[in-house]
CSV table of C-alpha atoms in Angstrom, one decimal:
chain,number,residue,atom,x,y,z
A,215,MET,CA,-25.9,-9.9,12.1
A,216,THR,CA,-26.1,-6.4,13.7
A,217,TYR,CA,-23.5,-4.2,15.3
A,218,ASP,CA,-23.8,-1.8,18.3
A,219,PHE,CA,-22.0,1.4,17.4
A,220,PRO,CA,-21.5,4.4,19.7
A,221,SER,CA,-23.9,7.3,19.1
A,222,MET,CA,-22.6,10.4,17.3
A,223,PRO,CA,-23.8,14.0,18.1
A,224,TRP,CA,-25.8,15.6,15.3
A,225,GLU,CA,-22.9,18.0,14.6
A,226,SER,CA,-20.8,15.0,13.6
A,227,CYS,CA,-23.6,13.5,11.6
A,228,LEU,CA,-24.1,16.8,9.7
A,229,SER,CA,-20.3,17.0,8.9
A,230,PHE,CA,-20.2,13.4,7.6
A,231,LEU,CA,-23.3,13.7,5.5
A,232,LYS,CA,-22.1,17.0,3.9
A,233,GLU,CA,-18.4,16.3,3.5
A,234,ASP,CA,-18.1,12.6,3.1
A,235,TYR,CA,-21.3,11.7,1.2
A,236,GLN,CA,-22.1,15.0,-0.5
A,237,ILE,CA,-25.7,15.1,0.8
A,238,HIS,CA,-27.2,18.5,1.0
A,239,VAL,CA,-28.2,18.8,4.6
A,240,GLU,CA,-28.4,21.7,7.0
A,241,GLU,CA,-28.3,22.4,10.7
A,242,MET,CA,-32.1,23.0,10.7
A,243,ASP,CA,-32.6,19.5,9.3
A,244,PHE,CA,-31.5,18.2,12.7
A,245,ARG,CA,-32.9,20.9,14.9
A,246,LYS,CA,-36.4,21.0,13.2
A,247,PRO,CA,-36.6,18.0,10.9
A,248,ASP,CA,-38.9,18.3,7.9
A,249,ALA,CA,-40.6,15.1,6.6
A,250,ASN,CA,-40.1,15.8,2.9
A,251,ARG,CA,-36.5,16.6,3.3
A,252,TRP,CA,-35.7,13.6,5.5
A,253,GLN,CA,-37.5,11.3,3.0
A,254,ASN,CA,-35.2,12.6,0.4
A,255,ILE,CA,-32.1,12.3,2.7
A,256,TYR,CA,-33.0,8.7,3.6
A,257,CYS,CA,-33.4,7.8,0.0
A,258,GLN,CA,-30.0,9.3,-0.8
A,259,LEU,CA,-28.5,7.2,2.0
A,260,LEU,CA,-30.3,4.1,0.7
A,261,GLU,CA,-28.9,4.7,-2.8
A,262,ILE,CA,-25.3,5.2,-1.5
A,263,MET,CA,-25.5,2.0,0.5
A,264,THR,CA,-27.3,-0.3,-2.0
A,265,GLU,CA,-25.9,1.4,-5.2
A,266,VAL,CA,-29.4,1.1,-6.6
A,267,PRO,CA,-31.5,4.1,-7.5
A,268,VAL,CA,-34.6,4.4,-5.3
A,269,ASP,CA,-36.8,4.9,-8.4
A,270,SER,CA,-35.7,1.4,-9.7
A,271,ILE,CA,-36.5,-0.1,-6.3
A,272,ILE,CA,-40.0,1.5,-6.4
A,273,GLN,CA,-40.7,0.5,-10.0
A,274,LYS,CA,-39.7,-3.1,-9.5
A,275,ALA,CA,-41.8,-3.3,-6.4
A,276,LEU,CA,-44.8,-1.7,-8.1
A,277,PHE,CA,-44.5,-4.1,-11.0
A,278,GLN,CA,-44.4,-7.1,-8.6
A,279,SER,CA,-47.3,-5.8,-6.5
A,280,SER,CA,-49.5,-5.2,-9.5
A,281,GLN,CA,-49.6,-9.0,-10.0
A,282,TYR,CA,-51.1,-9.5,-6.5
A,283,PHE,CA,-53.5,-6.6,-6.1
A,284,GLU,CA,-56.8,-6.6,-8.0
A,285,HIS,CA,-56.9,-2.8,-8.4
A,286,PRO,CA,-53.3,-1.6,-7.9
A,287,GLU,CA,-54.3,1.9,-9.0
A,288,LEU,CA,-56.0,2.4,-5.7
A,289,TYR,CA,-52.6,2.2,-4.0
A,290,GLU,CA,-50.6,4.4,-6.3
A,291,ASP,CA,-50.3,7.2,-3.8
A,292,THR,CA,-49.3,5.2,-0.7
A,293,MET,CA,-47.3,2.3,-2.3
A,294,PRO,CA,-44.1,4.3,-3.0
A,295,LEU,CA,-43.9,5.5,0.6
A,296,MET,CA,-44.5,1.9,1.8
A,297,ILE,CA,-41.9,0.5,-0.6
A,298,VAL,CA,-39.3,3.0,0.6
A,299,THR,CA,-40.2,2.3,4.2
A,300,LEU,CA,-39.7,-1.5,3.7
A,301,ALA,CA,-36.4,-1.0,1.8
A,302,LEU,CA,-35.1,1.3,4.6
A,303,GLN,CA,-36.2,-1.2,7.2
A,304,ARG,CA,-34.2,-4.0,5.6
A,305,PHE,CA,-31.2,-1.7,5.2
A,306,LEU,CA,-31.3,-0.1,8.7
A,307,VAL,CA,-31.6,-3.4,10.5
A,308,THR,CA,-28.0,-4.1,9.4
A,309,CYS,CA,-27.1,-0.7,11.0
A,310,GLY,CA,-28.7,-1.6,14.3
A,311,ILE,CA,-32.0,0.3,13.9
A,312,MET,CA,-34.5,-2.4,14.5
A,313,ASP,CA,-37.7,-0.2,14.9
A,314,PHE,CA,-37.7,2.0,11.8
A,315,SER,CA,-41.2,2.7,10.6
A,316,VAL,CA,-43.2,4.9,8.3
A,317,LYS,CA,-43.5,7.3,11.3
A,318,ASP,CA,-39.8,8.1,10.9
A,319,LEU,CA,-40.6,9.3,7.3
A,320,GLN,CA,-43.8,11.2,8.1
A,321,LEU,CA,-43.0,12.6,11.6
A,322,PRO,CA,-39.2,12.8,12.0
A,323,THR,CA,-37.9,14.1,15.4
A,324,PRO,CA,-34.4,15.5,16.2
A,325,GLY,CA,-33.6,12.5,18.4
A,326,ARG,CA,-34.6,9.9,15.9
A,327,VAL,CA,-32.9,11.5,12.8
A,328,THR,CA,-29.7,11.8,14.9
A,329,LYS,CA,-29.9,8.2,16.1
A,330,ILE,CA,-30.6,6.9,12.6
A,331,CYS,CA,-27.9,9.0,10.9
A,332,SER,CA,-25.4,8.0,13.6
A,333,ALA,CA,-26.1,4.3,13.1
A,334,VAL,CA,-25.9,4.7,9.3
A,335,ILE,CA,-22.6,6.6,9.3
A,336,ASN,CA,-21.0,4.3,11.9
A,337,PHE,CA,-22.0,1.3,9.8
A,338,MET,CA,-20.7,2.9,6.6
A,339,LEU,CA,-17.4,3.7,8.2
A,340,PHE,CA,-17.3,0.1,9.5
A,341,ARG,CA,-18.2,-1.3,6.1
A,342,ASN,CA,-15.5,0.8,4.4
A,343,LYS,CA,-12.9,-0.4,6.8
A,344,GLN,CA,-14.1,-4.0,6.3
A,345,MET,CA,-14.0,-3.4,2.6
A,346,GLU,CA,-10.3,-2.5,2.8
A,347,VAL,CA,-9.7,-5.8,4.6
A,348,PHE,CA,-11.9,-7.6,2.1
A,349,LEU,CA,-10.0,-6.1,-0.8
A,350,ASN,CA,-6.7,-7.0,0.7
A,351,LEU,CA,-7.8,-10.5,1.3
A,352,LYS,CA,-9.2,-10.6,-2.2
A,353,GLU,CA,-5.9,-9.4,-3.6
A,354,LYS,CA,-4.0,-12.0,-1.6
A,355,ASN,CA,-6.5,-14.7,-2.7
A,356,GLU,CA,-6.0,-13.7,-6.3
A,357,LYS,CA,-2.3,-13.9,-6.0
A,358,PHE,CA,-2.6,-17.3,-4.3
A,359,ARG,CA,-5.0,-18.5,-7.0
A,360,GLU,CA,-2.5,-17.3,-9.7
A,361,GLN,CA,0.3,-19.1,-7.9
A,362,HIS,CA,-1.9,-22.2,-7.5
A,363,GLU,CA,-2.8,-22.2,-11.2
A,364,GLY,CA,0.9,-21.7,-12.0
A,365,LEU,CA,1.9,-24.7,-9.9
A,366,LEU,CA,-0.9,-26.7,-11.5
A,367,GLN,CA,0.4,-25.7,-14.9
A,368,THR,CA,3.9,-26.6,-13.9
A,369,ASN,CA,2.7,-29.9,-12.6
A,370,GLU,CA,0.9,-30.7,-15.8
A,371,ASP,CA,4.0,-29.7,-17.8
A,372,LEU,CA,6.1,-32.1,-15.7
A,373,LYS,CA,3.6,-34.9,-16.1
A,374,ARG,CA,3.7,-34.4,-19.9
A,375,LYS,CA,7.5,-34.5,-19.8
A,376,ILE,CA,7.6,-37.6,-17.6
A,377,ASN,CA,5.1,-39.3,-19.9
A,378,ALA,CA,7.1,-38.3,-23.0
A,379,ILE,CA,10.3,-39.7,-21.3
A,380,LYS,CA,8.4,-42.9,-20.5
A,381,GLU,CA,7.2,-43.2,-24.0
A,382,GLU,CA,10.7,-42.6,-25.4
A,383,LYS,CA,12.1,-45.1,-22.9
A,384,VAL,CA,9.6,-47.7,-24.2
A,385,LYS,CA,10.7,-47.0,-27.7
A,386,GLN,CA,14.4,-47.2,-26.8
A,387,GLU,CA,14.1,-50.4,-24.8
A,388,PRO,CA,14.7,-52.8,-27.7
A,389,VAL,CA,17.7,-50.7,-28.8
A,390,ILE,CA,19.0,-50.6,-25.2
A,391,ARG,CA,18.4,-54.3,-24.8
A,392,SER,CA,20.3,-55.0,-28.1
A,393,ILE,CA,23.2,-52.8,-27.0
A,394,GLN,CA,23.3,-54.6,-23.6
A,395,GLU,CA,23.3,-58.0,-25.3
A,396,GLU,CA,26.1,-56.9,-27.6
A,397,TYR,CA,28.1,-55.5,-24.7
A,398,GLU,CA,27.6,-58.7,-22.7
A,399,GLN,CA,28.8,-60.7,-25.8
A,400,LEU,CA,31.8,-58.5,-26.1
A,401,GLN,CA,32.6,-59.0,-22.4
A,402,ASN,CA,32.3,-62.7,-22.9
A,403,ASP,CA,34.6,-62.6,-26.0
A,404,PHE,CA,37.0,-60.4,-24.1
A,405,GLN,CA,37.1,-62.7,-21.1
A,406,ALA,CA,37.6,-65.8,-23.4
A,407,LYS,CA,40.4,-64.0,-25.3
A,408,MET,CA,42.0,-63.0,-21.9
A,409,LYS,CA,41.8,-66.7,-20.9
A,410,ILE,CA,43.5,-67.8,-24.1
A,411,LYS,CA,46.1,-65.1,-23.7
A,412,ALA,CA,46.8,-66.3,-20.2
A,413,GLN,CA,47.2,-69.8,-21.4
A,414,GLN,CA,49.5,-68.6,-24.2
A,415,GLN,CA,51.5,-66.6,-21.7
A,416,GLN,CA,51.8,-69.7,-19.5
A,417,ARG,CA,52.9,-71.7,-22.5
A,418,ILE,CA,55.4,-69.0,-23.5
A,419,GLY,CA,56.8,-69.0,-20.0
A,420,GLU,CA,57.2,-72.8,-20.0
A,421,LEU,CA,58.9,-72.6,-23.4
A,422,ARG,CA,61.3,-69.9,-22.1
A,423,ILE,CA,62.2,-72.1,-19.2
A,424,MET,CA,62.7,-75.0,-21.5
A,425,ILE,CA,64.9,-72.9,-23.9
A,426,ALA,CA,66.9,-71.6,-20.9
A,427,GLU,CA,67.5,-75.2,-19.7
A,428,LYS,CA,68.5,-76.3,-23.2
A,429,LYS,CA,70.8,-73.4,-23.5
A,430,SER,CA,72.3,-74.2,-20.2
A,431,GLN,CA,72.8,-77.8,-21.3
A,432,LEU,CA,74.3,-76.7,-24.6
A,433,ASP,CA,76.7,-74.4,-22.8
A,434,GLN,CA,77.8,-77.2,-20.6
A,435,VAL,CA,78.3,-79.4,-23.7
A,436,ARG,CA,80.3,-76.7,-25.3
A,437,MET,CA,82.4,-76.3,-22.2
A,438,VAL,CA,83.1,-80.1,-22.1
A,439,ALA,CA,83.9,-80.0,-25.9
A,440,ALA,CA,86.2,-77.1,-25.4
A,441,ARG,CA,88.1,-78.8,-22.6
A,442,ALA,CA,88.3,-82.0,-24.7
A,443,LYS,CA,89.7,-80.1,-27.6
A,444,LYS,CA,92.2,-78.4,-25.4
A,445,MET,CA,93.2,-81.8,-24.0
A,446,GLU,CA,93.6,-83.2,-27.5
A,447,LYS,CA,96.0,-80.4,-28.3
A,448,LEU,CA,98.0,-81.0,-25.2
A,449,TYR,CA,98.1,-84.8,-25.5
A,450,PRO,CA,100.4,-85.1,-28.7
A,451,LYS,CA,103.0,-82.7,-27.1
A,452,ARG,CA,103.2,-84.9,-24.0
A,453,LEU,CA,103.5,-88.0,-26.2
A,454,SER,CA,106.4,-86.5,-28.2
A,455,SER,CA,108.3,-85.5,-25.1
A,456,HIS,CA,108.2,-89.1,-23.8
A,457,GLN,CA,109.5,-90.5,-27.0
A,458,ASN,CA,112.5,-88.2,-27.0
A,459,VAL,CA,113.5,-89.4,-23.7
């Protein structure tokens, strides 16, 4: 994926390279480019972007090429330049420079160095901006991951608690069943006793009615007896009065 950035004047390129990337570059490097100096500047830009020393890139490539060339010593002088060219080509394609070649290292021109530097600086500014977005997303993702792991841990803890409760419930089921059976028996006994009590209450009520009736009858007998006794007392007096007459 490539990006089309606006071109920058050489003055802006000079300022960015010196102040932002601490690359030793002068005005004359843009007005009258020198091949050796620009090879060095390009290598510094490559190291900044890849974070890999150019010497390491060259050494690794030389080691790999020695396995394919029958006489690698014949290419010792030209191989480093070609390796750097290929590395810069791969890097500059991402900056929008599709036609970088060894000519840009051996015969730099004011227009080409300005165009290449402008593309590199724009891409680096864009990359830094995207890096901020990436780091923010990474931070948010890390927080989300931590929250997700926390939720997973909480879920596992809840599962363990639920399983422990289920196991305890299985262990307590015989006890619960026994208590329930005992409770049901007590309920049955209680209902039976209440039934007996109701029957007794009914019998007591009937006895109270019977006693009340007996008492009423006894009171009537007593009243009759009292009247009879009173009449007996009055009867001799009446008989005596008739005899005197």
